[in-house]
mmCIF file of N, CA and C in Angstrom:
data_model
loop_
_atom_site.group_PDB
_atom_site.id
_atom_site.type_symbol
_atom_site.label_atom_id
_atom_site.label_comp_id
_atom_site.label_asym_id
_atom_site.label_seq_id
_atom_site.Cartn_x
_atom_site.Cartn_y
_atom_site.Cartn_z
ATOM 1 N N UNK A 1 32.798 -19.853 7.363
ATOM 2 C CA UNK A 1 31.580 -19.191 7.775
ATOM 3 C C UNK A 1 31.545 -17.784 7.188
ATOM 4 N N UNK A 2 30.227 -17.661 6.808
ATOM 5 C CA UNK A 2 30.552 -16.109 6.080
ATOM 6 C C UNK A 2 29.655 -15.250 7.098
ATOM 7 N N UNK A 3 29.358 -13.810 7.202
ATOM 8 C CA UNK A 3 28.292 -13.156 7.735
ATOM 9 C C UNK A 3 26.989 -12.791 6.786
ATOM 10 N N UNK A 4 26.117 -13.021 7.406
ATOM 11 C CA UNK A 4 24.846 -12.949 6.783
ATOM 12 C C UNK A 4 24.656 -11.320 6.013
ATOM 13 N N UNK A 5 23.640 -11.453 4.964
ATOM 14 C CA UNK A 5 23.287 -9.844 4.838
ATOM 15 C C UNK A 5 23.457 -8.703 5.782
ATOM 16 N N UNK A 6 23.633 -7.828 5.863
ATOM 17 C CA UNK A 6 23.380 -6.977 6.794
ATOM 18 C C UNK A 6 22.020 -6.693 7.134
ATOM 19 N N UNK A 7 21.538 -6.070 8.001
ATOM 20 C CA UNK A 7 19.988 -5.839 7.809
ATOM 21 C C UNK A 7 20.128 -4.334 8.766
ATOM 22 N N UNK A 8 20.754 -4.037 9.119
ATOM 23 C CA UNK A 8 21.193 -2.792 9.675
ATOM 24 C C UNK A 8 22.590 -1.697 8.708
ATOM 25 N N UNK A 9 22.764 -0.542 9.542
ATOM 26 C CA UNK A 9 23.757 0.035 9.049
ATOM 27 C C UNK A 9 25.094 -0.898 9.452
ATOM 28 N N UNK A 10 25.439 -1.231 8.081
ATOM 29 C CA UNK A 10 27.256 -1.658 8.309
ATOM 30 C C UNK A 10 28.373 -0.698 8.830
ATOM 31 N N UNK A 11 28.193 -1.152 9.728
ATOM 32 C CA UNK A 11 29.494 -0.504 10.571
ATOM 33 C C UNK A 11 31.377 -1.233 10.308
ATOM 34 N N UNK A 12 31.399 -2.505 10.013
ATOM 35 C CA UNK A 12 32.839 -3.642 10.012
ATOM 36 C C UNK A 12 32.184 -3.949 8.556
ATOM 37 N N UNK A 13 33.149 -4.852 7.864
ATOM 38 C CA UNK A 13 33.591 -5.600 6.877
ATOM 39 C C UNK A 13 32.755 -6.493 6.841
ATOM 40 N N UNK A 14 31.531 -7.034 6.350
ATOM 41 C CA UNK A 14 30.753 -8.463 6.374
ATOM 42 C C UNK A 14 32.371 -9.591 5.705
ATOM 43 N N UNK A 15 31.978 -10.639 6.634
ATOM 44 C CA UNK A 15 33.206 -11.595 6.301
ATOM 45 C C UNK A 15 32.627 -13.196 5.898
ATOM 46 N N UNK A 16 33.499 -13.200 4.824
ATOM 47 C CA UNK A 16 33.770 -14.408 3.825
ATOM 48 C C UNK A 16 33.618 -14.289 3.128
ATOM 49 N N UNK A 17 33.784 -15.696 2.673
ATOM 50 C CA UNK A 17 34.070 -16.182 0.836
ATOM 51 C C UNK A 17 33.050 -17.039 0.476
ATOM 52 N N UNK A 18 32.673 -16.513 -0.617
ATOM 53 C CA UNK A 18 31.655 -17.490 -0.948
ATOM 54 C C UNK A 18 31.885 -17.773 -2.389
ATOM 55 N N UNK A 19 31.502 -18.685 -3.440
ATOM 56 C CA UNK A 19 31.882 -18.618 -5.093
ATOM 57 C C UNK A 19 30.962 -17.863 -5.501
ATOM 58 N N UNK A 20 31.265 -17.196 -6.642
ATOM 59 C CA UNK A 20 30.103 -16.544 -7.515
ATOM 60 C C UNK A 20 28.669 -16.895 -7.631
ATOM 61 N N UNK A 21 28.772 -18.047 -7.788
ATOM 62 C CA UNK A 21 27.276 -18.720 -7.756
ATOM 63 C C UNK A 21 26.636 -18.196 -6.985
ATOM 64 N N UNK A 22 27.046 -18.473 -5.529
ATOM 65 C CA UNK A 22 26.506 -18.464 -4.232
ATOM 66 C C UNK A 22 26.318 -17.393 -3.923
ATOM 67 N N UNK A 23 26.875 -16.108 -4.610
ATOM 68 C CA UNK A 23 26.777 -14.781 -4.308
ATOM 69 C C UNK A 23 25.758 -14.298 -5.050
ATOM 70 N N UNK A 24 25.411 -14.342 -6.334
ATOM 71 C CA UNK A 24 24.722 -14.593 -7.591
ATOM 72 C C UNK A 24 23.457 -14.750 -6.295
ATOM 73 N N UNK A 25 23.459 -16.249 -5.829
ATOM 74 C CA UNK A 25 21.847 -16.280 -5.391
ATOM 75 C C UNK A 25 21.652 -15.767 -4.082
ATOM 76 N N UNK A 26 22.706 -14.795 -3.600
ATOM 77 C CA UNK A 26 21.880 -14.344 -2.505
ATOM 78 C C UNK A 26 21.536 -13.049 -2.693
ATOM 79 N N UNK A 27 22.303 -12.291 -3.771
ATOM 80 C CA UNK A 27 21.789 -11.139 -4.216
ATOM 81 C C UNK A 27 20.590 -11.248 -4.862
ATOM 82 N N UNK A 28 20.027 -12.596 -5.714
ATOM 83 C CA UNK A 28 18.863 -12.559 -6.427
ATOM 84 C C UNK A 28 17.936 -12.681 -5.581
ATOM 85 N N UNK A 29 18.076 -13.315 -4.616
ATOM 86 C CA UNK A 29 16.943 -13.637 -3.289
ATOM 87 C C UNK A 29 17.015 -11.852 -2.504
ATOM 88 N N UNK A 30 17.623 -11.055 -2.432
ATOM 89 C CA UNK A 30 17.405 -10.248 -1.857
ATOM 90 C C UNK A 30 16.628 -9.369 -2.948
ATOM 91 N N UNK A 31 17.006 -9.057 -4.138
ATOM 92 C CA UNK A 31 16.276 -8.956 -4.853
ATOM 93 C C UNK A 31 14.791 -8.448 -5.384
ATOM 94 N N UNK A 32 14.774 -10.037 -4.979
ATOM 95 C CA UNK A 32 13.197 -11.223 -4.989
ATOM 96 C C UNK A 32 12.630 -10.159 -3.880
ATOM 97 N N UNK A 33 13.324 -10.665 -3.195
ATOM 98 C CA UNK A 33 12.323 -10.353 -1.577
ATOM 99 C C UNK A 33 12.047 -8.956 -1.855
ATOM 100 N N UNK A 34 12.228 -7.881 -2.326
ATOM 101 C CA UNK A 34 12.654 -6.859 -2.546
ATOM 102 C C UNK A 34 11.702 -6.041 -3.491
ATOM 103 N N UNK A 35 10.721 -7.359 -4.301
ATOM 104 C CA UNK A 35 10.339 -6.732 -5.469
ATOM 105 C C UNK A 35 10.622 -6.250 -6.858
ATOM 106 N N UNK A 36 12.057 -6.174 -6.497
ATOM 107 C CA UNK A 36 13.146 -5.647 -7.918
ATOM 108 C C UNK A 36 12.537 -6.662 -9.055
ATOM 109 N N UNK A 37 12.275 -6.567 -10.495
ATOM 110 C CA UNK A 37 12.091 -7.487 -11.387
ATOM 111 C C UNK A 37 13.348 -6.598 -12.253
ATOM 112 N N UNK A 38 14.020 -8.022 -12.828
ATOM 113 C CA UNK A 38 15.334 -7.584 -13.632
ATOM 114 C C UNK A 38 14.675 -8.117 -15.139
ATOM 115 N N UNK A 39 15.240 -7.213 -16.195
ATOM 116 C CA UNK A 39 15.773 -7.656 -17.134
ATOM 117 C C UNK A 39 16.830 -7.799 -17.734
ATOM 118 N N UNK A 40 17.117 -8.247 -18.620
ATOM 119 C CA UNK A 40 18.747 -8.779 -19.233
ATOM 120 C C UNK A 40 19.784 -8.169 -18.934
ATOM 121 N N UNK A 41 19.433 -6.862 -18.988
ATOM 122 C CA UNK A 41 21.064 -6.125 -18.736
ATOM 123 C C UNK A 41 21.200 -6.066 -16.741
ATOM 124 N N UNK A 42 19.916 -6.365 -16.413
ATOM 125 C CA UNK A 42 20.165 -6.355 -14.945
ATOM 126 C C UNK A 42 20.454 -7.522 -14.407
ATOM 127 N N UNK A 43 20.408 -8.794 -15.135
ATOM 128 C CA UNK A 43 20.838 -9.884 -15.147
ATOM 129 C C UNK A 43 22.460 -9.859 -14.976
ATOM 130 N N UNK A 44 22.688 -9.216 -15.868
ATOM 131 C CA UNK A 44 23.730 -9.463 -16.506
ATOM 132 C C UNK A 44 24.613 -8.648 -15.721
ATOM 133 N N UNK A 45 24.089 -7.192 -15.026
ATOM 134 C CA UNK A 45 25.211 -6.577 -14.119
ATOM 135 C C UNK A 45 25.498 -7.072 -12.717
ATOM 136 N N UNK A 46 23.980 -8.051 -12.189
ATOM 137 C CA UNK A 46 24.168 -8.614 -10.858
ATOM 138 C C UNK A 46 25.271 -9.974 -11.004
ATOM 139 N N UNK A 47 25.628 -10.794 -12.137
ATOM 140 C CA UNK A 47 26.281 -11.350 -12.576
ATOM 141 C C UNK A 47 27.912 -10.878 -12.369
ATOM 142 N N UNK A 48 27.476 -9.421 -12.489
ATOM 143 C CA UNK A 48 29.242 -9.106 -13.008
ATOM 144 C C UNK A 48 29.962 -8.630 -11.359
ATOM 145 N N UNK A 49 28.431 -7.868 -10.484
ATOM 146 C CA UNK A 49 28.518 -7.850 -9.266
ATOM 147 C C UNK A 49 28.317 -8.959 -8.593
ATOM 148 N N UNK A 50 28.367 -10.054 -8.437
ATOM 149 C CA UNK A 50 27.935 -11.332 -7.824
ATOM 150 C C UNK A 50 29.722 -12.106 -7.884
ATOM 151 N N UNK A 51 30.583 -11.337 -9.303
ATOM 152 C CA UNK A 51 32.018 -11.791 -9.006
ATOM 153 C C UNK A 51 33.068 -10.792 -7.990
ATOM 154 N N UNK A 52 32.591 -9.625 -7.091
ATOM 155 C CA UNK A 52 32.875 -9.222 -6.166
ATOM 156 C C UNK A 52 33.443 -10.025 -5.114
ATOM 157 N N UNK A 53 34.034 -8.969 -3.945
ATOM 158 C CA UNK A 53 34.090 -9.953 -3.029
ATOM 159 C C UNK A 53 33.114 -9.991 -1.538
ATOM 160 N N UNK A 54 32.868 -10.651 -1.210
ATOM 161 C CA UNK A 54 31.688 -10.882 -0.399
ATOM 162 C C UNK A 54 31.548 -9.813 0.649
ATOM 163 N N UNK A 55 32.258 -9.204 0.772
ATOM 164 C CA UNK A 55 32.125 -7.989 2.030
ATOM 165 C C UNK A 55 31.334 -6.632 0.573
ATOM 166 N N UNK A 56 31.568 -6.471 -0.747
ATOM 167 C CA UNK A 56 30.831 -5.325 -0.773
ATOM 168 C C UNK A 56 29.188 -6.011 -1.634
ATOM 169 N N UNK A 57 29.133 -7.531 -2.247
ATOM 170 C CA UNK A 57 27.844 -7.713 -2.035
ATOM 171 C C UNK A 57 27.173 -7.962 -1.243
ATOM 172 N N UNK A 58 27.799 -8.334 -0.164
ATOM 173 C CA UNK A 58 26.477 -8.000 1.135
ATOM 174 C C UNK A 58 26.630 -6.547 1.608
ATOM 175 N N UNK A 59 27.088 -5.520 1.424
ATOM 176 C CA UNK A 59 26.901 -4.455 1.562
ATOM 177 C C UNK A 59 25.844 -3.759 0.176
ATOM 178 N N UNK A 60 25.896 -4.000 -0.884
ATOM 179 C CA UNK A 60 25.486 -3.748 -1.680
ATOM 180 C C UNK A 60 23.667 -4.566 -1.433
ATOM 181 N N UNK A 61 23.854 -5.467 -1.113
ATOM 182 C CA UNK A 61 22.347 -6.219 -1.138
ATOM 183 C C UNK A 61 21.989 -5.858 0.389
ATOM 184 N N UNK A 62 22.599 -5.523 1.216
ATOM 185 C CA UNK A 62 22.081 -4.493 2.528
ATOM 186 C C UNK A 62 21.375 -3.736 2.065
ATOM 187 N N UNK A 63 22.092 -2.653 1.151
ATOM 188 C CA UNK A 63 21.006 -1.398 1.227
ATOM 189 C C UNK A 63 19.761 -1.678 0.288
ATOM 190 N N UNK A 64 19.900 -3.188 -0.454
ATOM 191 C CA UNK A 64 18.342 -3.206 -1.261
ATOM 192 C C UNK A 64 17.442 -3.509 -0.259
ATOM 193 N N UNK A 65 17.812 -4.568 0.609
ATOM 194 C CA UNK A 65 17.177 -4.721 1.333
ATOM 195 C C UNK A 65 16.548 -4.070 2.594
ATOM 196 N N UNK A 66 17.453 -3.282 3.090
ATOM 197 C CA UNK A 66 17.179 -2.273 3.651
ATOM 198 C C UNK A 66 15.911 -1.173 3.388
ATOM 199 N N UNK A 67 16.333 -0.878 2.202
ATOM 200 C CA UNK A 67 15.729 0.246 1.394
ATOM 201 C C UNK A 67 14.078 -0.338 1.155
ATOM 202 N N UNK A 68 14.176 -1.689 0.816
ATOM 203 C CA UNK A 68 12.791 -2.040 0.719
ATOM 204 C C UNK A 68 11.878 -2.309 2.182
ATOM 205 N N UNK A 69 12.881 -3.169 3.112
ATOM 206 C CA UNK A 69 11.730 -3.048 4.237
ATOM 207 C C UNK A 69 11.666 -1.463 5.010
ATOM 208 N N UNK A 70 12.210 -0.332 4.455
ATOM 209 C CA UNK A 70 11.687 0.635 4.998
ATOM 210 C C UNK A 70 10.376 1.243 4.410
ATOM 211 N N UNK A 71 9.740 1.698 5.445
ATOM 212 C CA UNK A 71 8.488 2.483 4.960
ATOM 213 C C UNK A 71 8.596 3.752 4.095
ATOM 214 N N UNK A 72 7.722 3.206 2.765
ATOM 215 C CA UNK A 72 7.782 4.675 2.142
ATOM 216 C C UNK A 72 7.247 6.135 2.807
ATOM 217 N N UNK A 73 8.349 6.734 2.520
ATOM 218 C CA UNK A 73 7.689 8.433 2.650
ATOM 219 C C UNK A 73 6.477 8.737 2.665
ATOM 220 N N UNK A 74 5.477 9.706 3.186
ATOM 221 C CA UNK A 74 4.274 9.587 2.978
ATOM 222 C C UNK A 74 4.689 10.520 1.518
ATOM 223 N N UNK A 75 3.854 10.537 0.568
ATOM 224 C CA UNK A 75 3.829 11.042 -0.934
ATOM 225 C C UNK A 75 3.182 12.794 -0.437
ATOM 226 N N UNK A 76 3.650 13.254 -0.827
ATOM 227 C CA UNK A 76 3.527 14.750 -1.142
ATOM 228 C C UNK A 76 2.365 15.485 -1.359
ATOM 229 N N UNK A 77 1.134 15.768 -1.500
ATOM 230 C CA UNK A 77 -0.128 16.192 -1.824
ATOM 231 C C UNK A 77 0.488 16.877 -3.249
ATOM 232 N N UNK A 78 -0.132 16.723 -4.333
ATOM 233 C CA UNK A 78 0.152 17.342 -5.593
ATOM 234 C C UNK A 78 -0.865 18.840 -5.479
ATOM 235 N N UNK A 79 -0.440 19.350 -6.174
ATOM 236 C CA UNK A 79 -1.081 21.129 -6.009
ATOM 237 C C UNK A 79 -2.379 20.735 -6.556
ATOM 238 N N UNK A 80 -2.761 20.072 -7.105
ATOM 239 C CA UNK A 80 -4.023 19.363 -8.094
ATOM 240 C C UNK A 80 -4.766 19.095 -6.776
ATOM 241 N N UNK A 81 -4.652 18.469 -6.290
ATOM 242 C CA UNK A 81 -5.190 17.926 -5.403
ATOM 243 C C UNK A 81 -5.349 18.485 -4.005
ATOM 244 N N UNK A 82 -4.338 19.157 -4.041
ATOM 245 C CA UNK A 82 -4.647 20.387 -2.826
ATOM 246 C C UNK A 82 -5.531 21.595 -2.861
ATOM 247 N N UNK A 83 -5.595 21.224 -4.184
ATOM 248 C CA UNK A 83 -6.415 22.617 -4.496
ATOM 249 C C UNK A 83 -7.829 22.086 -4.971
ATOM 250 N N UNK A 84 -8.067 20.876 -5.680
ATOM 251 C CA UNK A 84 -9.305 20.404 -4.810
ATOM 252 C C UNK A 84 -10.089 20.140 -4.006
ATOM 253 N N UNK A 85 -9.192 19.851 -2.821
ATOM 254 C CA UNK A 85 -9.855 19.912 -1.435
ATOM 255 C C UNK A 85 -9.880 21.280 -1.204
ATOM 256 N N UNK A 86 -9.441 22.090 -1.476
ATOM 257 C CA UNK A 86 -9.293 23.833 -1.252
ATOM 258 C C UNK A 86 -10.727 23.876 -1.483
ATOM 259 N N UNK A 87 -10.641 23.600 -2.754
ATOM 260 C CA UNK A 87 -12.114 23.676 -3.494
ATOM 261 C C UNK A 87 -13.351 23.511 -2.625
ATOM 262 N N UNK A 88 -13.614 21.911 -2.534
ATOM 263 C CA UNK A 88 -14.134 21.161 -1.677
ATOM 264 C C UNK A 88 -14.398 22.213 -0.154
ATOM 265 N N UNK A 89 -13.397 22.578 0.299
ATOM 266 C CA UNK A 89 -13.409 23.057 1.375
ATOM 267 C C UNK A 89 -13.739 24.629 1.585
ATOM 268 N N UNK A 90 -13.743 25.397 0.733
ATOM 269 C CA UNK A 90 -14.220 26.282 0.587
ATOM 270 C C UNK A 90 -16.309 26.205 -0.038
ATOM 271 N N UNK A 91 -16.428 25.176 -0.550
ATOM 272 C CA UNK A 91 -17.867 25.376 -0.808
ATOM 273 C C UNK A 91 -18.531 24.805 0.794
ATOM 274 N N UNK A 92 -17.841 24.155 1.353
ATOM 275 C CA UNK A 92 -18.489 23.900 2.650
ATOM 276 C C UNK A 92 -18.724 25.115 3.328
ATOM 277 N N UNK A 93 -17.502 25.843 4.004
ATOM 278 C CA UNK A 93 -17.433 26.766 4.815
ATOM 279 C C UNK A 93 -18.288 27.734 4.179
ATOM 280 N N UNK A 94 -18.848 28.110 2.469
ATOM 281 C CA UNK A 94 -19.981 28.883 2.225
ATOM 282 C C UNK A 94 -21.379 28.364 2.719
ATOM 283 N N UNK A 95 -21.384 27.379 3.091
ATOM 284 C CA UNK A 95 -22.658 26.868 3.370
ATOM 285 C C UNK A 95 -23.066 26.931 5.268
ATOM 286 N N UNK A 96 -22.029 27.303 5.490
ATOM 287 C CA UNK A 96 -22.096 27.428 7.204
ATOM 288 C C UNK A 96 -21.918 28.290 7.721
ATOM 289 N N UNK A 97 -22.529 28.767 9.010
ATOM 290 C CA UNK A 97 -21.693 29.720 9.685
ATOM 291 C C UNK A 97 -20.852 29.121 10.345
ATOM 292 N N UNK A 98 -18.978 29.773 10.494
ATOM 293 C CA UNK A 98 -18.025 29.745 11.002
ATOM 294 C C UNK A 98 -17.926 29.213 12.160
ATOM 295 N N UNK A 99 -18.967 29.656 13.449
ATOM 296 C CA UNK A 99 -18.904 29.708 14.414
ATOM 297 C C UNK A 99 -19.607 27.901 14.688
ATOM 298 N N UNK A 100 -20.603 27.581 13.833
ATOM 299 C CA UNK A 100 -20.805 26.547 13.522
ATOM 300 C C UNK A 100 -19.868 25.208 13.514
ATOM 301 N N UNK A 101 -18.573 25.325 12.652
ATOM 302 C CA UNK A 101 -17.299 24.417 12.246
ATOM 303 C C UNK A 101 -17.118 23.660 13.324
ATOM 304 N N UNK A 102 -17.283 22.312 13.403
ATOM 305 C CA UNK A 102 -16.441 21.766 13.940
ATOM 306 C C UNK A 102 -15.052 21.473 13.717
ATOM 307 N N UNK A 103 -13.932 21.878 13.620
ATOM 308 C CA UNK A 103 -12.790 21.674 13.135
ATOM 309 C C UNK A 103 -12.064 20.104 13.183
ATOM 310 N N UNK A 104 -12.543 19.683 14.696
ATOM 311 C CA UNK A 104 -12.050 18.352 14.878
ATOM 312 C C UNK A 104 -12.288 17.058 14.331
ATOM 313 N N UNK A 105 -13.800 17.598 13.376
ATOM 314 C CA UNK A 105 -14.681 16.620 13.018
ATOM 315 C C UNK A 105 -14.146 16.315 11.557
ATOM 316 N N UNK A 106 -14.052 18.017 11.143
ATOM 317 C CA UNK A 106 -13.526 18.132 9.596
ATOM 318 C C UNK A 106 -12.367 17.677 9.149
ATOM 319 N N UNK A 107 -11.139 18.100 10.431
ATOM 320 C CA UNK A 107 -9.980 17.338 9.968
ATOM 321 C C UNK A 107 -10.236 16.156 9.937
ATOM 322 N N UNK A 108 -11.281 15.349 10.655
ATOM 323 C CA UNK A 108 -11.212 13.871 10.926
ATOM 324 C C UNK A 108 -11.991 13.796 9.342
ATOM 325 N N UNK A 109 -12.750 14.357 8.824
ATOM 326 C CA UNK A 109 -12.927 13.581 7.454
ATOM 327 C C UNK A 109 -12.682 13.593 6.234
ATOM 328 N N UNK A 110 -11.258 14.837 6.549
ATOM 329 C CA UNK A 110 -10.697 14.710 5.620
ATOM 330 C C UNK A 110 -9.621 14.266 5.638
ATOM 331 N N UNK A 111 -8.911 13.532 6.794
ATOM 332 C CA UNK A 111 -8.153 12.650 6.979
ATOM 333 C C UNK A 111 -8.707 11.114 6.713
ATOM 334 N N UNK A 112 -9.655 11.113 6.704
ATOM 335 C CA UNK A 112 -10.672 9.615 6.104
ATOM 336 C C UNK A 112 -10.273 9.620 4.257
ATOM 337 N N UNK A 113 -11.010 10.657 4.264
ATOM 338 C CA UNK A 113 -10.920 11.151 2.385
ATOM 339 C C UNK A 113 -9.401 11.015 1.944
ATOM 340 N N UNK A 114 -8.495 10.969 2.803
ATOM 341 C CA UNK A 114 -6.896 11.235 1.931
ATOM 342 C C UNK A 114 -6.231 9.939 2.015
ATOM 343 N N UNK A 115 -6.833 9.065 3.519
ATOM 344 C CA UNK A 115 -6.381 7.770 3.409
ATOM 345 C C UNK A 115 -7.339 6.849 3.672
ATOM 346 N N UNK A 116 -8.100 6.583 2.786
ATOM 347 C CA UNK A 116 -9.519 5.597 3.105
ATOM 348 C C UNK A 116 -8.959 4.360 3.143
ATOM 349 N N UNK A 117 -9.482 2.859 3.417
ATOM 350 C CA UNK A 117 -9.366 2.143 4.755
ATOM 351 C C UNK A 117 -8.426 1.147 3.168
#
């Protein structure tokens, strides 16, 4: 009996033996699942990692897998783009009086504008 992928932080040794083959396709299925697309030389190194022994490719195909079902970071606002809405947001507030602003309304549509549906 071997232990499955990890799908959490490894804390113990994942245990067993499995042949190359069999290691080969569970790293490619994690992979897969994963999105990773290989070419030749990545073929060829999961190959050379797939003759490991089974406690560090399932540690090794943990953290792909891992790494992929976590949620990406939200991405950074680029200065380009911050400074467009600057833009944006400054020709509004010339067109109004201050006292006017709804603030709650504005963040709400420019929280629409940054992640539309």
């Amino acid at each position: 009996m071997i232990d499955p992928v990890p799908t959490g932080p490894v804390e113990t040794r994942p245990r067993g033996v499995l042949d190359d083959m069999q290691q080969l396709q569970q790293l490619r299925d994690v992979l897969d699942r994963a999105g990773v697309r290989l070419g030749a030389h990545d073929r060829r190194i999961a190959e050379w990692v797939s003759g490991w022994e089974w406690s560090t490719v399932a540690t090794l195909a943990s953290w792909v897998q891992r790494a992929a079902d976590s949620p990406a970071p939200p991405a950074e606002p680029s200065t380009e783009r911050a400074d467009a809405i600057r833009a944006v947001l400054d020709s509004y507030l010339d067109q109004v009086d201050p006292e006017d602003v709804d603030t709650d309304a504005l963040a709400e549509q420019i929280a629409r504008h940054l992640n539309p549906p």
